[in-house]
Short mmCIF file of N, CA and C in Angstrom, two decimals:
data_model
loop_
_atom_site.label_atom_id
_atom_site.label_comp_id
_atom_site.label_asym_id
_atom_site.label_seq_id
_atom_site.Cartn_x
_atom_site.Cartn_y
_atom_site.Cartn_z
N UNK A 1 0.84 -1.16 0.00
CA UNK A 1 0.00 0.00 0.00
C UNK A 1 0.89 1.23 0.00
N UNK A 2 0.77 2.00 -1.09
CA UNK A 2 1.23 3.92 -0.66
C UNK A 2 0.15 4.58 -0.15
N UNK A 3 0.99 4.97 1.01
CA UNK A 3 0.13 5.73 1.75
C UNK A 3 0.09 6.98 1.08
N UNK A 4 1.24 7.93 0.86
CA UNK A 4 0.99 9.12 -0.19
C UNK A 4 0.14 9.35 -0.91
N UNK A 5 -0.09 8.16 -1.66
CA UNK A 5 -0.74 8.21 -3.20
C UNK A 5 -1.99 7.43 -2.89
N UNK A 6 -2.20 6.42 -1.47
CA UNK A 6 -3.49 6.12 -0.64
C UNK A 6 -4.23 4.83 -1.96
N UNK A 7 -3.03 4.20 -2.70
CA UNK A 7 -3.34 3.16 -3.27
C UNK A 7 -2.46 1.62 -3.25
N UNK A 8 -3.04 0.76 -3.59
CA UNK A 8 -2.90 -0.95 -3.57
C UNK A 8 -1.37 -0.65 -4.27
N UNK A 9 -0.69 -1.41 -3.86
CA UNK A 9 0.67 -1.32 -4.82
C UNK A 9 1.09 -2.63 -5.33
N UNK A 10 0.92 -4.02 -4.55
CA UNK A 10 0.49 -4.87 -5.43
C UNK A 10 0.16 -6.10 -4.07
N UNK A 11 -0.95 -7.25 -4.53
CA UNK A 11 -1.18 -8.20 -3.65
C UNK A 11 -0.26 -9.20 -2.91
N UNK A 12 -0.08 -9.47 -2.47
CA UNK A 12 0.87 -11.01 -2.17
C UNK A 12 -0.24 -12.11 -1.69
N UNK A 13 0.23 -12.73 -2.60
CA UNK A 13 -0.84 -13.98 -2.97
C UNK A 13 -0.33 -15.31 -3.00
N UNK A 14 -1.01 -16.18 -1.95
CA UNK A 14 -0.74 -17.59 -2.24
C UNK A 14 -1.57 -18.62 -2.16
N UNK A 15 -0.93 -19.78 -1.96
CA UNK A 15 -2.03 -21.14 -2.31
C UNK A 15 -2.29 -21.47 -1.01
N UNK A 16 -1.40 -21.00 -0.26
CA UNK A 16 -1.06 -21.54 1.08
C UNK A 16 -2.75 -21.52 2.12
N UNK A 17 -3.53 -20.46 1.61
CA UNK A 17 -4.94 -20.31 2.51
C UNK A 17 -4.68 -19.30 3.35
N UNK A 18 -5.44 -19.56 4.37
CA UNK A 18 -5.91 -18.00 4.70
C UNK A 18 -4.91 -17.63 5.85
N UNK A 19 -4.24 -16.68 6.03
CA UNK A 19 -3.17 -15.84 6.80
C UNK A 19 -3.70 -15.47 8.20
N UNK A 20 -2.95 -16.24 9.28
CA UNK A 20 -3.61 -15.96 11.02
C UNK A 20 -2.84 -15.11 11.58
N UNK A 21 -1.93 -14.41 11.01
CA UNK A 21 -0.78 -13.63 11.93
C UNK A 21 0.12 -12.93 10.61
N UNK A 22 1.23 -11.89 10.56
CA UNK A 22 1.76 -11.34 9.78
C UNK A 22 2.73 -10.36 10.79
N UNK A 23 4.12 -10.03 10.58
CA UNK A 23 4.96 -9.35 10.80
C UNK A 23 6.24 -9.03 9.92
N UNK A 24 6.11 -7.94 10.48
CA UNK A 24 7.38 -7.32 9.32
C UNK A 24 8.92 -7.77 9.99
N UNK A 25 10.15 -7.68 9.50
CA UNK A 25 11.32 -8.00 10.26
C UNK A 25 11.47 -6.58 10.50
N UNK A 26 12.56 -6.75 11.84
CA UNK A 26 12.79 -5.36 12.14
C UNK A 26 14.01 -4.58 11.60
N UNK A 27 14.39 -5.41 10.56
CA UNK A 27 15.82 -4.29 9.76
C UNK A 27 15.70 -4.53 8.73
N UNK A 28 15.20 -5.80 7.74
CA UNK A 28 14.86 -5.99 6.11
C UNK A 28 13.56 -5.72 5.64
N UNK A 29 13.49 -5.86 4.57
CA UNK A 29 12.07 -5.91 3.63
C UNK A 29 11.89 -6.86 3.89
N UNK A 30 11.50 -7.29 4.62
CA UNK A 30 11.13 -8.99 4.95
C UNK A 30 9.94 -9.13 5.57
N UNK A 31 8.96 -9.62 5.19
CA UNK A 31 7.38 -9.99 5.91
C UNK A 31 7.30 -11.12 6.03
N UNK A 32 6.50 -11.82 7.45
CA UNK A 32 6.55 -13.33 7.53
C UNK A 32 5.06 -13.31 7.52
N UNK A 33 3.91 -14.70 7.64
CA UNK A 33 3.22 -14.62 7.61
C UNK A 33 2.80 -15.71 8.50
N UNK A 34 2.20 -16.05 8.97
CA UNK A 34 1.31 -17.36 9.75
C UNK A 34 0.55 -18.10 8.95
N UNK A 35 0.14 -18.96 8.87
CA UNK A 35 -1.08 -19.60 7.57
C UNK A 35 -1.59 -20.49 8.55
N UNK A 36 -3.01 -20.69 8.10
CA UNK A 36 -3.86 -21.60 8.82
C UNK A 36 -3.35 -23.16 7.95
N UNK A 37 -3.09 -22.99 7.26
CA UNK A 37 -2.42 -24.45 6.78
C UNK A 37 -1.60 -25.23 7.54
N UNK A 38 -1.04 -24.40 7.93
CA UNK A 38 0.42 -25.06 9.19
C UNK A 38 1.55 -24.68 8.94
N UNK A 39 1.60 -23.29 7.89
CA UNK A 39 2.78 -23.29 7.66
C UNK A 39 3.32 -21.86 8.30
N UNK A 40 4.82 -21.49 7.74
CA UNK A 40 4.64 -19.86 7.78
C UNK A 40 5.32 -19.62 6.21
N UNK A 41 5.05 -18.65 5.96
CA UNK A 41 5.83 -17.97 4.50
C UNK A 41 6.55 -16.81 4.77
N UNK A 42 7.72 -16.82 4.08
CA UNK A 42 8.41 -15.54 4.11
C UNK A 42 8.60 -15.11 3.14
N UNK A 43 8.22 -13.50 2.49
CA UNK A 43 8.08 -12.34 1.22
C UNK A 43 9.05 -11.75 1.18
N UNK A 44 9.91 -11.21 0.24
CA UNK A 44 10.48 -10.26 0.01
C UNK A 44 9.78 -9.08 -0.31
N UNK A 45 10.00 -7.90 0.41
CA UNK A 45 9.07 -6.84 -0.14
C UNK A 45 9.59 -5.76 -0.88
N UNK A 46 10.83 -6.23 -1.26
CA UNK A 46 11.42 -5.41 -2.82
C UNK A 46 11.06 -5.96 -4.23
N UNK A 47 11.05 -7.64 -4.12
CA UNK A 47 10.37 -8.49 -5.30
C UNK A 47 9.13 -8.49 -5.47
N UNK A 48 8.03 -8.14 -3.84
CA UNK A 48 6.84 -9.11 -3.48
C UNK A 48 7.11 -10.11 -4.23
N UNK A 49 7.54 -11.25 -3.58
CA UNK A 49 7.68 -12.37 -3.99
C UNK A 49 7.93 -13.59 -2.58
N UNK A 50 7.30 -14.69 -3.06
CA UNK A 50 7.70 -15.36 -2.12
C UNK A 50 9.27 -16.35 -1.42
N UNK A 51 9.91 -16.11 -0.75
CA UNK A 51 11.37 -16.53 -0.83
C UNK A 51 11.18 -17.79 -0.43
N UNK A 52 10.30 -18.57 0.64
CA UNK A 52 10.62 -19.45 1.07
C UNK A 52 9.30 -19.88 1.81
N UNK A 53 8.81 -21.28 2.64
CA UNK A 53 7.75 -21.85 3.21
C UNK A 53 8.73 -22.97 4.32
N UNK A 54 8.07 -23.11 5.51
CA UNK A 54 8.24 -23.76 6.44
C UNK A 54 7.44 -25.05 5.96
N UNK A 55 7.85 -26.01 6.99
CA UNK A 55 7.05 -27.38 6.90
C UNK A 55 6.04 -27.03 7.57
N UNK A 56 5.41 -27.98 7.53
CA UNK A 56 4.01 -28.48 8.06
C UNK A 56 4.08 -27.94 9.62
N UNK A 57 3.58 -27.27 10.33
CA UNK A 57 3.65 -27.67 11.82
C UNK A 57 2.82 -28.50 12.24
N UNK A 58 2.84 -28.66 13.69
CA UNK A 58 1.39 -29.51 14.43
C UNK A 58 0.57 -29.40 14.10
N UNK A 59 -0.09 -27.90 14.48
CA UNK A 59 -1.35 -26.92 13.95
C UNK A 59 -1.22 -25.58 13.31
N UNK A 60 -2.53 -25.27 13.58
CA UNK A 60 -2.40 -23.92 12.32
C UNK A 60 -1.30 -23.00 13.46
N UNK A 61 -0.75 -22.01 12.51
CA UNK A 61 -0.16 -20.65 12.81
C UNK A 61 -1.03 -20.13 13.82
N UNK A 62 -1.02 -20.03 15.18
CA UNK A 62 -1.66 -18.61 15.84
C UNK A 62 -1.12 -17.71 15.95
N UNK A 63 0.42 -17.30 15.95
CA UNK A 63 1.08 -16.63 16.43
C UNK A 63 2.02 -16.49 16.32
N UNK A 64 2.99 -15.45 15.19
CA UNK A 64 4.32 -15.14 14.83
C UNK A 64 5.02 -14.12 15.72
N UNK A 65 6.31 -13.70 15.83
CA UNK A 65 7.47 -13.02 15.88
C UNK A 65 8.73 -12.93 16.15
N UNK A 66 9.39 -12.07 15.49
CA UNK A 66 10.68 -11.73 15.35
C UNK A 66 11.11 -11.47 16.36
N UNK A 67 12.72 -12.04 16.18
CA UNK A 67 12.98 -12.13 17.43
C UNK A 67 13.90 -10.56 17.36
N UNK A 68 13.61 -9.19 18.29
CA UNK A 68 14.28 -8.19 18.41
C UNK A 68 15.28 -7.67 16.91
N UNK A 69 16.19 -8.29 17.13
CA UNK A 69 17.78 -8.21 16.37
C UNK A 69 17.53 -8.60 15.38
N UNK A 70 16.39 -9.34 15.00
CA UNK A 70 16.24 -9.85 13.68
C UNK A 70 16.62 -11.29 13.49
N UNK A 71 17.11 -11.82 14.30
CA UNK A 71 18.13 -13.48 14.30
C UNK A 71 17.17 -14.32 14.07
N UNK A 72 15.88 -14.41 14.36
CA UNK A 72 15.09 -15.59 13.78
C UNK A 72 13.72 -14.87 14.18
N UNK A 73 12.64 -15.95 13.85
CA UNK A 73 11.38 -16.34 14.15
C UNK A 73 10.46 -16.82 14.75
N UNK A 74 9.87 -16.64 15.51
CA UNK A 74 8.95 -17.78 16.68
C UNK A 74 7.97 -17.71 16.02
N UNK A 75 7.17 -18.78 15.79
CA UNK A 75 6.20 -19.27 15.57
C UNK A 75 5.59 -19.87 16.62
N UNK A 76 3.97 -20.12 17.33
CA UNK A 76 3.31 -20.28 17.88
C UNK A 76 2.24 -21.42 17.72
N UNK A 77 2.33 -22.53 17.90
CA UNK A 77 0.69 -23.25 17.34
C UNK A 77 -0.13 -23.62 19.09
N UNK A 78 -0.88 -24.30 18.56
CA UNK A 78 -1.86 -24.44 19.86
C UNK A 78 -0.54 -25.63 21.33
N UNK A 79 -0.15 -26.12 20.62
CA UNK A 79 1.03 -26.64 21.49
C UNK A 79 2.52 -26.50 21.58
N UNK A 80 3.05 -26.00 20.51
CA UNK A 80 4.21 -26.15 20.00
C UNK A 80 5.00 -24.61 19.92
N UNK A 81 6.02 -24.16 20.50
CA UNK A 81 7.01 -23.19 19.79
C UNK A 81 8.18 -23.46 18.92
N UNK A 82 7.73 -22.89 17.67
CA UNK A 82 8.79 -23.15 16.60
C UNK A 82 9.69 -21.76 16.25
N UNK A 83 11.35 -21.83 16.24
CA UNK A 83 12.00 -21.23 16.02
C UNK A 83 12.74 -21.20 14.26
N UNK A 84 12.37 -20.37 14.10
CA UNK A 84 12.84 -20.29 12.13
C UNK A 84 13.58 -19.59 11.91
N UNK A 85 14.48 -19.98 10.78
CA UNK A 85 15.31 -18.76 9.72
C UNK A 85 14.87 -19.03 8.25
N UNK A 86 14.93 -18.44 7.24
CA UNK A 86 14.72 -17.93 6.52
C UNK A 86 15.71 -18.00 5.07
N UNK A 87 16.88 -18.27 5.73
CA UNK A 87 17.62 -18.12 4.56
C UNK A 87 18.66 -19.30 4.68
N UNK A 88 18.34 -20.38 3.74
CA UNK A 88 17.24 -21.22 3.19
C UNK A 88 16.37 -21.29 4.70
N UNK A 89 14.84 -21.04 4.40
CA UNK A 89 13.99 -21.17 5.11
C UNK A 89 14.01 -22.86 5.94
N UNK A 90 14.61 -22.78 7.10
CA UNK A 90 14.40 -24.00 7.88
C UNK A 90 13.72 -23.94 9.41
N UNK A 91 13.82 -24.68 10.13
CA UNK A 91 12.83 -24.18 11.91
C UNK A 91 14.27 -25.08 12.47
N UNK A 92 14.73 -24.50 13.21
CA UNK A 92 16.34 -24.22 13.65
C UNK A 92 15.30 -25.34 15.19
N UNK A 93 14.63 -25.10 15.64
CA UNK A 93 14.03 -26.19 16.93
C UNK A 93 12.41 -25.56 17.65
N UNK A 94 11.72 -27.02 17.80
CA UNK A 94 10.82 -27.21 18.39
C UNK A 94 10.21 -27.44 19.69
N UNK A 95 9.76 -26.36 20.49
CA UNK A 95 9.70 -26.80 21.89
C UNK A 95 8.10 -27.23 21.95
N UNK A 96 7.89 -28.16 22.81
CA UNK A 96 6.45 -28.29 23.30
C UNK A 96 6.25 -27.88 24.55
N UNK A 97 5.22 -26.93 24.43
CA UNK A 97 5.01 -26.15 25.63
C UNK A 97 3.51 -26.27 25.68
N UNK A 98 2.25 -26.84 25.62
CA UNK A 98 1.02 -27.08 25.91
C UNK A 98 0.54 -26.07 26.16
N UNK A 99 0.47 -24.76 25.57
CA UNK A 99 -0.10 -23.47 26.23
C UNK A 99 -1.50 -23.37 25.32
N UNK A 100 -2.05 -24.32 24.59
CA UNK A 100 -3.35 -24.29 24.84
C UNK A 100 -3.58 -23.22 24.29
N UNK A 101 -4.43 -21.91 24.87
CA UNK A 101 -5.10 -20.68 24.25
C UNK A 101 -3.79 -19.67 23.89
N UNK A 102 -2.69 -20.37 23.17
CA UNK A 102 -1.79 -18.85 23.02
C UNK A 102 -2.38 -18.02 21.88
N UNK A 103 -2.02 -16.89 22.16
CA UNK A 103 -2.63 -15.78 20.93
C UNK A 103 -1.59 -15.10 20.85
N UNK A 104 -0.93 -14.48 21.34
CA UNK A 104 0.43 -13.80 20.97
C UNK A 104 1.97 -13.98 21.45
N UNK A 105 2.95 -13.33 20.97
CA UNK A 105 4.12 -14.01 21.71
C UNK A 105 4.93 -12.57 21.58
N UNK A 106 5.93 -12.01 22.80
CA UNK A 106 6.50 -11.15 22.76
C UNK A 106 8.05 -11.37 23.40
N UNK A 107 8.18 -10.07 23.47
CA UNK A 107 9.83 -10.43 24.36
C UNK A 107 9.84 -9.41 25.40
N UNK A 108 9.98 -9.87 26.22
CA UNK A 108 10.18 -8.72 27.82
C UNK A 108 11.16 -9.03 28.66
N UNK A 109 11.87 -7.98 28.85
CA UNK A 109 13.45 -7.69 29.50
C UNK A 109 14.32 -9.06 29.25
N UNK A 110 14.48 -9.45 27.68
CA UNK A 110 14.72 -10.06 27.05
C UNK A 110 14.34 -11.59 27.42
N UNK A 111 12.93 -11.58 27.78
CA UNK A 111 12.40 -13.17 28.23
C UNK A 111 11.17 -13.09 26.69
N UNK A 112 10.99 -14.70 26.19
CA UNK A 112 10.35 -14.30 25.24
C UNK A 112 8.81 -15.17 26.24
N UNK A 113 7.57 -14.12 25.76
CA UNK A 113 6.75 -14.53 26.67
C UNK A 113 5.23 -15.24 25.57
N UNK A 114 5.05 -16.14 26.17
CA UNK A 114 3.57 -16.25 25.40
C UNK A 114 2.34 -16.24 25.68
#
């Protein structure tokens, strides 16, 4: 979207289904996305294009973010925290943590919280 000019600049579109979460990185053109499929996707937003897709998780995406510095990804499902990079897109490790109703995930006085 330009905000200046207050128009569409172009879609990012996939097969993947419908998108539960979305964040930008905090130093690249880089957008990640959540998918109710199970996956996450990562865009380039100089190409809009898609660079890369995670595997399958447990369950759907509830809940993405970056970690501060930019060094990776948390991903969120109804049981599972998954840690990702991007370049080649892989999930670096899987914790099971049973948190059930998570909806978001942050970082506080460098603890990452869910």
């Amino acid at each position: 979207w330009d905000l200046r000019a207050g128009k569409l600049l172009t879609e990012l579109s996939s097969t993947t289904g419908p998108v539960t979460d979305v964040e930008f990185h905090p130093h690249e053109f880089l957008l990640a996305g959540g998918n109710k499929d199970r996956t996450v996707s990562f865009w380039d937003l100089e190409k809009f294009s898609c660079i890369g897709s995670s595997e399958r998780e447990s369950g759907p995406i509830k809940c993405i973010y970056f970690h501060p510095e930019g060094e990776c990804l948390f991903s969120g499902t109804q049981d599972n925290l998954n840690v990702h990079g991007w370049e080649p897109s892989r999930c670096f490790d899987t914790l099971y943590m049973n948190w059930g109703r998570v909806a978001d995930i942050a970082v506080a006085s460098q603890q990452l919280i869910g």
